[in-house]
Each structure stands twice: as C-alpha cells, then as structure tokens.
Amino acid sequence: MAGTATQPTSRTRSWWGWGWTDAHPDDAECVAMGALLPGTLARPLPVPRVADLRIGAPAVEPPAALAHVVRTDPGDRAAHAMGKAYRDVVRALRGRPGRVPDLVARPRDEREVADLLDWAAEREVAVVPYGGGSSVTGGVEYRGDAHRAVLSLDLTAMDRVLEVDELGRAARIQAGTLGPALEAQLRPHGLTLRHFPQSFEFSTLGGWLATRAGGHYATGPTHIDDFVQSLRVVTPAGVSESWRLPGSGAGPSPDRLFLGSEGALGVITEAWVRLQERPVHKASAAVDFADFHAALEAVRLIAQSGLMPANCRLLDAGEAALSGASHDGSAVLVLGFESAHSPVTSRLAQALDLARSQGGRADGTPGGGASVAGGGASPAGGGGAGGGSRAGAGSGTAGGSRARAGERNPDGTGDGAVDAWRSAFLRMPYLRDGLARMGAVAETFETAATWDRIPGLIEAVRTEVGAAARKATGHPATVNCRLTHVYPDGAAPYFTVLAAGRPGDEVALWDDLKAVANDVLHRHRATITHHHAVGRDHRPAYDLQRPAPFATALRAAKHALDPAGILNPGILID
C-alpha cells in the first residue's frame, strides 16, 4: 500500500543557518543576547547573502541524459556546501563556506542514482550524499582538491512511503523522506516510526540510517538501528539489498555495514523499518535536585529499574536555568512515559519514588504534557539531538502536528517546568545562530560513557573546556550539561558551551575548544559521538577509538564497493 508524499511547505529554509528564515532572531534580539556574554560584538554580523560569495561556474557540465535532475544555480549550490554546525554558520557569516559543490542533483529513482554514480566515477567527480543537510560534523561537505568537481546528491525527491505491512507493522520507505512527510504518510495507518531526533523537521530517513541517528526517547529503542528490517543501497559495485527478517544469525549483518557508513560505501535508497502503534497515554513530571550527583544516582536507578521512561532527561543547574525549567540553582530531571495501550501514571509514580529516594523534589500533580498523543510531537518534554543532526525545532511541529492548546492526555495535565524546557529546547538552535552573529561561541557536543565514568567525565569537561575558553577569550565561559539518553550501563551527556568569541577567528577558537573536549573524552574512554555521527570533524578522534583490525576491514570494504573513491571522500577513512 503506497503513500503519497506531502506537498512542500511555503516557508523558506535558511541556506546559512538553522531551520526557517522567518524564525531567526532579529538584530535587536541578537544584541540583547550578546549583552549577556561579555566580550561579544556591539552589533550583529549581517545576515549573509549568496550573492556576496562570488561562486564561480561549475567545473563540469552535468550529463545530458540527467540534466533534468541537476541544478547549477549559486543559491542551490551554496545551500548544499555545508551542514548546520556552529562552525558552518560562522563560515557562512564570514563569507568562507569552503568548497561549494559544482552540481546539485535530485534523482527521482534508483536508476538515476546509479547513473549519476557511474558518470561521476568516469569523470573523477566526488559525490556527497545529502539528505536534509542537518549534519553538525562536516558530513555533507567536501574538503580538499583531489577531485576535479563535486556533486551534491540530494535524495529528497525520493520521498514516499512505498508500502505498509500493517500485519507485521513495518513499512518500505524511500531514503529521501523527511521526518514530517514520513509520519504524515504513516498516520492514516495508525502507525508511527517513533523516531524523532531534534532535527526531525529537517532530516531524512536515509540521513538517520547513514549516521546511526538517535531519536529523543531516553530509553528503549531510540537509535535508528533498532528499527531497521532491511536496507537497499546503491554502490558503484552494484545494489545491495538485505532480506526483510525479524531477526537473523546468518553471519555478520549486511545492514550493519551500511548503518553509520555516512555515504562512504554506498547511497541508501530505501529501507524496511519497524513501526509501532501511535501512543495515546502520556504523562510527564519534573523533579528538582539540589545536588547534581544525587540526581545522577536517581537517573541510574530509574534506568536500571525496567520502567523504560520515554523521557529521562537530566538538566544541570546551568542548563535548567538557561531553559527556564528552574531559577533557584536546582538541577531538573524531566520524566515522561507513554503507551499505546494502557495508562502510564503508575510507572511515572514509581520513577518519582526513585527520584525522591535520592533527594528529588517532585511537587504537584504528574501531567500529560502539552503534546498530542500520537501526533508526531515530542513525548513528554521533547528530545535529544540525533541523526548526525543539529539541535532543532522538529519535534513540536512535526508534520503539521503542533500540540493543540487545551487538549488533555488521558493521564493528566501539563507540567510547567516540562513545558518551559520544551519551549526553550525548540527555540535554542535559532538562538545559537543569533549568538553567532554577535561573534560568540555557542555550540554543543555529546558523548556516552559507562556509569562509573560519568561523574568524572562531566566534571573534567566543565573544568577543562571552561578554563580553555577563559584563557582564549579573557572572559568567563559557561559549560552546561544534560543527559539526553540513559541506559542500564551508562548515559549520554550532552554539553553546551557559551563563550565570548574572537572576532574573525571564531572557527579556530571553537576548533581549539573542541580539541580540548575531545582529549577529555578520549582519556575517559567516552565515545566521540553518541548520535551526531563522525563526519570530517570527528575523524581524528574516531581513528583513535576504532580497533585497528576493523579499520583495515573498513578500508577493504571501501575499495571493493567504491573503487574510484568518489563517495564522500574523507568520511570514516582516507
């Protein structure tokens, strides 16, 4: 049973920053934010214009047989030159986007994907697969000069749910389908993928698969890996299609080869993914902690309890204050539960008891939050960043399913701290871009580690990154932390860095701070990325993290599947 792709919105996406152009803060808002960070600019940098980039003519002509799916205009090329990380935003503001792709192709089917790869291999053209463009790790740009030209392969014209198996609760979906369109096509069947990264509104199924994206659910199935039944991938060596199975022990999984391959081994064109019934019962609450370490212990107990909260997000005092969830120096734990079948207030009550056992204060009646059951909106307080994707405004307005004021969930009413955090969470990426216009450093990074390492890791990041920022800028810096995902054996801390910048040298400053952070992560055996992907920015740390024999096998796979070396050069391996 095939679905119909939704019509594109009339709003305009920003080519240089996050999200929609009409959602960016104006100059006055930028100045007001900059005043909160000593050492920032007096006036915001102007919004960049494509016309000021002086983009030259393409180095190659598109293939005649495929000219109908290829664009060469400067605006399209500039929009595909970078992702949406802080360093990308600053480069655009400073008029230094790096190498702009020569061509942007939007194939409509798998045959056109294969033909474009064949043409690129013959002419030594690098091909950079592109989904929604929300990468924050340099995953969709080309660096270097080893290829005569660069083709950005935009998959968003392949945006349909092709088949739905309601009996087996699965669907075959094209890789270029953006999150809102995907959920809109599943909604008539009463089903959902239940994968909502923060970039949901601006990222695709193929991007989630290629980067092993994490959704915003704190426990249980949250990485896209958990939902994959089978993949279909076009490589220069041929098409790989795995069998659709509920499980298999037949050797190494072929899907695992391409999950997280970031376009270096092939172009994911479609996938069978596992679905779930849309939830109708939701409940949420916020818990205050005077002691952050006690809050960490409470989260560990909840993660190991088997209660499986949809949201179990711990904000330290700085993060809680920044979001408006707390104003008294408390850390805040945002808890949320949901179910398609039965009320969840009893599970929430048990989780609150565990939190209180560690000194947590949970006043008021647990509520259902503001999100509409099953509507594609955030579950009980929103989510984490995922899919190699930037923190974004996807969850609350996904697929036109904005939470409706006054609608109550079966399990209760909303919670003020939860709602305050959710609102700030959805707005934050736009504010980051506003701070970037003021010359400030405003960026995030994430990781994961085992529980025994978590307290020391968080303290070391706060201390060392904060000290490095103060030394580099001469001004105090803020380093906040929240836990976005929790497991029985560990957690995923997510850090926010706010500091004065060095006018004209903001990218180098952030790179220096990120190098300090990477060193801390490596010393504590914390992963370089829990859900943002490797890209080009994390390559040095990824090279240190992966086992040497695996690196050898990965290079061999690259050579076998992409002998001309055209697919996303520089990603994962040289």
mmCIF file of C-alpha atoms in Angstrom, residues 265-551:
data_model
loop_
_atom_site.group_PDB
_atom_site.id
_atom_site.type_symbol
_atom_site.label_atom_id
_atom_site.label_comp_id
_atom_site.label_asym_id
_atom_site.label_seq_id
_atom_site.Cartn_x
_atom_site.Cartn_y
_atom_site.Cartn_z
ATOM 1 C CA LEU A 265 30.236 2.927 0.988
ATOM 2 C CA GLY A 266 27.011 3.491 -0.921
ATOM 3 C CA VAL A 267 23.822 5.507 -1.219
ATOM 4 C CA ILE A 268 20.940 4.200 0.880
ATOM 5 C CA THR A 269 17.849 4.476 -1.316
ATOM 6 C CA GLU A 270 15.146 2.762 0.739
ATOM 7 C CA ALA A 271 14.576 0.687 3.848
ATOM 8 C CA TRP A 272 12.037 -1.533 5.510
ATOM 9 C CA VAL A 273 11.592 -0.196 9.038
ATOM 10 C CA ARG A 274 9.678 -1.474 12.064
ATOM 11 C CA LEU A 275 6.692 0.595 13.150
ATOM 12 C CA GLN A 276 4.661 0.987 16.328
ATOM 13 C CA GLU A 277 1.113 1.911 17.198
ATOM 14 C CA ARG A 278 0.696 5.576 17.941
ATOM 15 C CA PRO A 279 0.692 6.326 21.687
ATOM 16 C CA VAL A 280 -2.489 7.551 23.359
ATOM 17 C CA HIS A 281 -1.423 7.578 27.039
ATOM 18 C CA LYS A 282 1.217 10.069 28.171
ATOM 19 C CA ALA A 283 2.328 11.512 31.483
ATOM 20 C CA SER A 284 5.211 13.743 32.496
ATOM 21 C CA ALA A 285 6.673 15.477 35.526
ATOM 22 C CA ALA A 286 9.740 17.438 36.563
ATOM 23 C CA VAL A 287 11.875 16.739 39.637
ATOM 24 C CA ASP A 288 14.224 19.271 41.270
ATOM 25 C CA PHE A 289 17.548 18.283 42.838
ATOM 26 C CA ALA A 290 19.776 20.478 44.967
ATOM 27 C CA ASP A 291 22.667 18.045 44.385
ATOM 28 C CA PHE A 292 23.560 17.144 40.774
ATOM 29 C CA HIS A 293 25.408 13.989 41.824
ATOM 30 C CA ALA A 294 22.333 12.780 43.694
ATOM 31 C CA ALA A 295 20.355 13.448 40.524
ATOM 32 C CA LEU A 296 22.811 11.299 38.559
ATOM 33 C CA GLU A 297 22.253 8.471 41.023
ATOM 34 C CA ALA A 298 18.487 8.835 40.684
ATOM 35 C CA VAL A 299 18.734 8.618 36.907
ATOM 36 C CA ARG A 300 20.891 5.497 37.157
ATOM 37 C CA LEU A 301 18.320 3.835 39.407
ATOM 38 C CA ILE A 302 15.493 4.707 37.024
ATOM 39 C CA ALA A 303 17.480 3.483 34.009
ATOM 40 C CA GLN A 304 18.101 0.156 35.749
ATOM 41 C CA SER A 305 14.552 -0.218 37.084
ATOM 42 C CA GLY A 306 12.973 -1.586 33.912
ATOM 43 C CA LEU A 307 10.367 1.208 33.898
ATOM 44 C CA MET A 308 11.555 2.392 30.460
ATOM 45 C CA PRO A 309 10.598 6.092 30.517
ATOM 46 C CA ALA A 310 10.230 7.741 27.122
ATOM 47 C CA ASN A 311 11.973 10.779 28.550
ATOM 48 C CA CYS A 312 14.512 10.785 31.349
ATOM 49 C CA ARG A 313 16.421 13.988 30.723
ATOM 50 C CA LEU A 314 18.577 15.452 33.462
ATOM 51 C CA LEU A 315 19.490 19.147 33.214
ATOM 52 C CA ASP A 316 22.250 20.523 35.400
ATOM 53 C CA ALA A 317 21.640 23.840 37.158
ATOM 54 C CA GLY A 318 23.027 25.899 34.285
ATOM 55 C CA GLU A 319 21.043 24.072 31.639
ATOM 56 C CA ALA A 320 17.879 24.239 33.754
ATOM 57 C CA ALA A 321 18.273 27.994 34.219
ATOM 58 C CA LEU A 322 19.003 28.519 30.528
ATOM 59 C CA SER A 323 15.790 26.737 29.568
ATOM 60 C CA GLY A 324 13.634 28.331 32.253
ATOM 61 C CA ALA A 325 12.941 24.984 33.932
ATOM 62 C CA SER A 326 14.497 26.191 37.201
ATOM 63 C CA HIS A 327 15.586 29.518 38.661
ATOM 64 C CA ASP A 328 16.885 28.525 42.096
ATOM 65 C CA GLY A 329 20.092 26.706 41.186
ATOM 66 C CA SER A 330 18.472 23.291 41.109
ATOM 67 C CA ALA A 331 19.144 20.552 38.618
ATOM 68 C CA VAL A 332 15.958 19.330 36.962
ATOM 69 C CA LEU A 333 15.013 15.816 35.870
ATOM 70 C CA VAL A 334 12.323 15.746 33.173
ATOM 71 C CA LEU A 335 10.440 12.438 33.203
ATOM 72 C CA GLY A 336 7.902 11.228 30.683
ATOM 73 C CA PHE A 337 6.082 7.982 29.918
ATOM 74 C CA GLU A 338 3.844 6.946 27.041
ATOM 75 C CA SER A 339 1.952 3.897 25.811
ATOM 76 C CA ALA A 340 -0.375 2.884 23.018
ATOM 77 C CA HIS A 341 -2.345 0.522 25.251
ATOM 78 C CA SER A 342 -2.528 1.367 28.943
ATOM 79 C CA PRO A 343 -2.246 4.300 31.366
ATOM 80 C CA VAL A 344 1.269 5.168 32.447
ATOM 81 C CA THR A 345 0.747 7.174 35.623
ATOM 82 C CA SER A 346 1.711 4.224 37.823
ATOM 83 C CA ARG A 347 5.067 3.894 36.082
ATOM 84 C CA LEU A 348 5.633 7.619 36.433
ATOM 85 C CA ALA A 349 4.787 7.371 40.137
ATOM 86 C CA GLN A 350 7.363 4.603 40.606
ATOM 87 C CA ALA A 351 10.013 6.669 38.830
ATOM 88 C CA LEU A 352 9.176 9.658 41.028
ATOM 89 C CA ASP A 353 9.586 7.487 44.125
ATOM 90 C CA LEU A 354 13.075 6.508 42.953
ATOM 91 C CA ALA A 355 13.905 10.156 42.342
ATOM 92 C CA ARG A 356 12.669 11.155 45.803
ATOM 93 C CA SER A 357 14.803 8.424 47.343
ATOM 94 C CA GLN A 358 17.839 10.430 46.216
ATOM 95 C CA GLY A 359 16.564 13.767 47.475
ATOM 96 C CA GLY A 360 14.493 14.818 44.487
ATOM 97 C CA ARG A 361 11.567 17.206 44.989
ATOM 98 C CA ALA A 362 8.556 16.486 42.807
ATOM 99 C CA ASP A 363 5.693 18.780 43.771
ATOM 100 C CA GLY A 364 2.345 18.995 42.020
ATOM 101 C CA THR A 365 0.333 16.507 40.024
ATOM 102 C CA PRO A 366 2.108 14.491 37.322
ATOM 103 C CA GLY A 367 0.689 15.504 33.988
ATOM 104 C CA GLY A 368 0.432 14.544 30.376
ATOM 105 C CA GLY A 369 2.427 17.399 28.964
ATOM 106 C CA ALA A 370 1.228 19.526 26.062
ATOM 107 C CA SER A 371 1.906 17.118 23.243
ATOM 108 C CA VAL A 372 -0.995 15.457 21.474
ATOM 109 C CA ALA A 373 -0.998 11.687 21.730
ATOM 110 C CA GLY A 374 0.354 10.111 18.570
ATOM 111 C CA GLY A 375 0.697 13.390 16.717
ATOM 112 C CA GLY A 376 4.374 13.227 15.927
ATOM 113 C CA ALA A 377 5.119 15.766 18.615
ATOM 114 C CA SER A 378 7.575 15.441 21.441
ATOM 115 C CA PRO A 379 6.749 12.831 24.067
ATOM 116 C CA ALA A 380 6.555 14.392 27.457
ATOM 117 C CA GLY A 381 9.109 17.067 27.162
ATOM 118 C CA GLY A 382 10.820 16.666 23.835
ATOM 119 C CA GLY A 383 14.023 15.088 22.855
ATOM 120 C CA GLY A 384 17.688 14.848 22.183
ATOM 121 C CA ALA A 385 19.785 15.553 19.163
ATOM 122 C CA GLY A 386 20.183 12.857 16.565
ATOM 123 C CA GLY A 387 20.988 11.713 13.102
ATOM 124 C CA GLY A 388 24.197 13.494 12.898
ATOM 125 C CA SER A 389 21.845 16.279 13.300
ATOM 126 C CA ARG A 390 21.760 19.704 14.856
ATOM 127 C CA ALA A 391 19.506 20.502 17.819
ATOM 128 C CA GLY A 392 16.366 21.569 16.063
ATOM 129 C CA ALA A 393 12.761 22.545 16.053
ATOM 130 C CA GLY A 394 11.474 19.340 14.607
ATOM 131 C CA SER A 395 9.598 17.603 17.336
ATOM 132 C CA GLY A 396 6.949 20.041 18.437
ATOM 133 C CA THR A 397 5.667 20.869 14.957
ATOM 134 C CA ALA A 398 6.404 17.650 13.150
ATOM 135 C CA GLY A 399 4.289 17.077 10.103
ATOM 136 C CA GLY A 400 1.894 19.858 10.967
ATOM 137 C CA SER A 401 1.074 18.134 14.244
ATOM 138 C CA ARG A 402 1.675 21.012 16.617
ATOM 139 C CA ALA A 403 0.350 20.334 20.106
ATOM 140 C CA ARG A 404 -3.144 21.807 20.425
ATOM 141 C CA ALA A 405 -3.770 24.097 23.339
ATOM 142 C CA GLY A 406 -6.312 22.787 25.774
ATOM 143 C CA GLU A 407 -6.203 19.150 24.685
ATOM 144 C CA ARG A 408 -5.586 16.838 27.597
ATOM 145 C CA ASN A 409 -4.000 13.432 27.584
ATOM 146 C CA PRO A 410 -5.787 10.616 29.463
ATOM 147 C CA ASP A 411 -3.200 10.696 32.240
ATOM 148 C CA GLY A 412 -3.464 14.281 33.398
ATOM 149 C CA THR A 413 -2.452 17.826 32.705
ATOM 150 C CA GLY A 414 0.780 19.568 31.838
ATOM 151 C CA ASP A 415 3.775 20.388 33.995
ATOM 152 C CA GLY A 416 5.117 23.966 33.943
ATOM 153 C CA ALA A 417 8.822 23.095 34.128
ATOM 154 C CA VAL A 418 8.424 20.454 31.433
ATOM 155 C CA ASP A 419 6.654 22.906 29.134
ATOM 156 C CA ALA A 420 9.230 25.639 29.787
ATOM 157 C CA TRP A 421 12.071 23.299 28.965
ATOM 158 C CA ARG A 422 10.332 22.057 25.811
ATOM 159 C CA SER A 423 9.767 25.595 24.508
ATOM 160 C CA ALA A 424 13.368 26.611 25.123
ATOM 161 C CA PHE A 425 14.607 23.389 23.591
ATOM 162 C CA LEU A 426 12.746 24.034 20.340
ATOM 163 C CA ARG A 427 13.983 27.624 20.119
ATOM 164 C CA MET A 428 17.618 27.035 21.077
ATOM 165 C CA PRO A 429 19.179 26.385 17.619
ATOM 166 C CA TYR A 430 17.830 29.686 16.320
ATOM 167 C CA LEU A 431 19.235 31.500 19.356
ATOM 168 C CA ARG A 432 22.588 29.821 18.716
ATOM 169 C CA ASP A 433 22.665 31.373 15.255
ATOM 170 C CA GLY A 434 21.782 34.745 16.763
ATOM 171 C CA LEU A 435 24.679 34.464 19.199
ATOM 172 C CA ALA A 436 26.961 33.503 16.310
ATOM 173 C CA ARG A 437 26.002 36.775 14.627
ATOM 174 C CA MET A 438 27.278 38.507 17.791
ATOM 175 C CA GLY A 439 30.650 36.805 17.462
ATOM 176 C CA ALA A 440 30.025 34.465 20.395
ATOM 177 C CA VAL A 441 30.808 30.778 20.664
ATOM 178 C CA ALA A 442 27.548 28.877 21.136
ATOM 179 C CA GLU A 443 27.811 25.190 20.371
ATOM 180 C CA THR A 444 27.185 21.704 21.713
ATOM 181 C CA PHE A 445 28.811 18.299 21.673
ATOM 182 C CA GLU A 446 27.741 14.916 23.016
ATOM 183 C CA THR A 447 29.157 11.586 24.070
ATOM 184 C CA ALA A 448 28.350 8.431 26.042
ATOM 185 C CA ALA A 449 30.174 6.515 28.758
ATOM 186 C CA THR A 450 29.563 3.907 31.446
ATOM 187 C CA TRP A 451 28.104 4.955 34.791
ATOM 188 C CA ASP A 452 31.387 4.545 36.653
ATOM 189 C CA ARG A 453 32.961 7.188 34.405
ATOM 190 C CA ILE A 454 30.071 9.641 34.088
ATOM 191 C CA PRO A 455 30.668 11.898 37.162
ATOM 192 C CA GLY A 456 34.379 12.326 36.493
ATOM 193 C CA LEU A 457 33.808 12.861 32.778
ATOM 194 C CA ILE A 458 31.258 15.628 33.317
ATOM 195 C CA GLU A 459 33.424 17.395 35.871
ATOM 196 C CA ALA A 460 36.506 17.206 33.646
ATOM 197 C CA VAL A 461 34.675 18.624 30.631
ATOM 198 C CA ARG A 462 33.252 21.510 32.644
ATOM 199 C CA THR A 463 36.605 22.341 34.208
ATOM 200 C CA GLU A 464 38.953 21.917 31.261
ATOM 201 C CA VAL A 465 36.793 23.304 28.463
ATOM 202 C CA GLY A 466 35.735 26.220 30.669
ATOM 203 C CA ALA A 467 39.342 27.022 31.562
ATOM 204 C CA ALA A 468 40.446 26.812 27.926
ATOM 205 C CA ALA A 469 37.669 29.188 26.850
ATOM 206 C CA ARG A 470 38.526 31.713 29.543
ATOM 207 C CA LYS A 471 42.203 31.589 28.655
ATOM 208 C CA ALA A 472 41.479 32.058 24.943
ATOM 209 C CA THR A 473 38.964 34.891 25.289
ATOM 210 C CA GLY A 474 39.773 36.563 28.591
ATOM 211 C CA HIS A 475 36.160 36.167 29.682
ATOM 212 C CA PRO A 476 34.309 33.574 31.772
ATOM 213 C CA ALA A 477 32.616 30.795 29.829
ATOM 214 C CA THR A 478 29.580 28.672 30.548
ATOM 215 C CA VAL A 479 29.745 24.883 30.128
ATOM 216 C CA ASN A 480 26.408 23.221 30.864
ATOM 217 C CA CYS A 481 25.472 19.542 30.763
ATOM 218 C CA ARG A 482 22.339 17.485 30.324
ATOM 219 C CA LEU A 483 21.790 13.749 29.956
ATOM 220 C CA THR A 484 19.817 13.031 26.789
ATOM 221 C CA HIS A 485 19.769 9.214 26.780
ATOM 222 C CA VAL A 486 20.188 6.751 29.631
ATOM 223 C CA TYR A 487 20.947 3.045 29.653
ATOM 224 C CA PRO A 488 21.251 0.453 32.414
ATOM 225 C CA ASP A 489 25.019 0.562 31.954
ATOM 226 C CA GLY A 490 25.636 4.233 31.198
ATOM 227 C CA ALA A 491 24.394 7.547 29.869
ATOM 228 C CA ALA A 492 24.864 10.105 27.099
ATOM 229 C CA PRO A 493 25.934 13.537 28.394
ATOM 230 C CA TYR A 494 25.292 16.484 26.074
ATOM 231 C CA PHE A 495 27.314 19.666 26.675
ATOM 232 C CA THR A 496 26.564 23.285 25.791
ATOM 233 C CA VAL A 497 29.423 25.813 25.551
ATOM 234 C CA LEU A 498 28.726 29.563 25.643
ATOM 235 C CA ALA A 499 31.638 31.988 25.497
ATOM 236 C CA ALA A 500 32.811 35.238 24.017
ATOM 237 C CA GLY A 501 34.396 34.748 20.629
ATOM 238 C CA ARG A 502 37.464 36.099 18.874
ATOM 239 C CA PRO A 503 36.067 38.354 16.103
ATOM 240 C CA GLY A 504 37.090 36.976 12.719
ATOM 241 C CA ASP A 505 38.632 33.902 14.325
ATOM 242 C CA GLU A 506 35.578 32.180 15.761
ATOM 243 C CA VAL A 507 36.026 28.905 13.874
ATOM 244 C CA ALA A 508 39.618 28.449 15.032
ATOM 245 C CA LEU A 509 38.585 29.221 18.608
ATOM 246 C CA TRP A 510 35.846 26.600 18.534
ATOM 247 C CA ASP A 511 38.181 24.060 16.935
ATOM 248 C CA ASP A 512 40.642 24.638 19.794
ATOM 249 C CA LEU A 513 37.928 24.177 22.415
ATOM 250 C CA LYS A 514 36.630 21.067 20.690
ATOM 251 C CA ALA A 515 40.157 19.626 20.667
ATOM 252 C CA VAL A 516 40.299 20.074 24.451
ATOM 253 C CA ALA A 517 36.917 18.381 24.770
ATOM 254 C CA ASN A 518 37.961 15.502 22.527
ATOM 255 C CA ASP A 519 41.044 14.920 24.664
ATOM 256 C CA VAL A 520 38.887 14.720 27.798
ATOM 257 C CA LEU A 521 36.527 12.248 26.136
ATOM 258 C CA HIS A 522 39.395 10.062 24.985
ATOM 259 C CA ARG A 523 41.003 9.986 28.452
ATOM 260 C CA HIS A 524 37.701 8.878 29.972
ATOM 261 C CA ARG A 525 37.039 6.304 27.235
ATOM 262 C CA ALA A 526 33.889 8.135 26.216
ATOM 263 C CA THR A 527 32.772 7.889 22.604
ATOM 264 C CA ILE A 528 33.462 10.754 20.241
ATOM 265 C CA THR A 529 29.797 10.698 19.264
ATOM 266 C CA HIS A 530 26.676 9.083 20.652
ATOM 267 C CA HIS A 531 24.366 10.298 17.865
ATOM 268 C CA HIS A 532 25.878 13.210 15.935
ATOM 269 C CA ALA A 533 27.970 10.964 13.629
ATOM 270 C CA VAL A 534 31.672 11.109 12.754
ATOM 271 C CA GLY A 535 31.736 13.318 9.661
ATOM 272 C CA ARG A 536 35.000 15.071 8.980
ATOM 273 C CA ASP A 537 35.164 16.997 12.242
ATOM 274 C CA HIS A 538 35.378 13.843 14.394
ATOM 275 C CA ARG A 539 37.723 11.857 12.176
ATOM 276 C CA PRO A 540 40.873 12.239 14.328
ATOM 277 C CA ALA A 541 39.087 11.050 17.469
ATOM 278 C CA TYR A 542 37.261 8.292 15.591
ATOM 279 C CA ASP A 543 40.582 6.988 14.266
ATOM 280 C CA LEU A 544 41.768 6.632 17.861
ATOM 281 C CA GLN A 545 38.563 4.978 19.059
ATOM 282 C CA ARG A 546 38.105 2.226 16.473
ATOM 283 C CA PRO A 547 40.167 -1.009 16.601
ATOM 284 C CA ALA A 548 42.969 -1.243 14.047
ATOM 285 C CA PRO A 549 41.766 -4.565 12.502
ATOM 286 C CA PHE A 550 38.322 -3.026 11.981
ATOM 287 C CA ALA A 551 39.899 -0.030 10.247
#
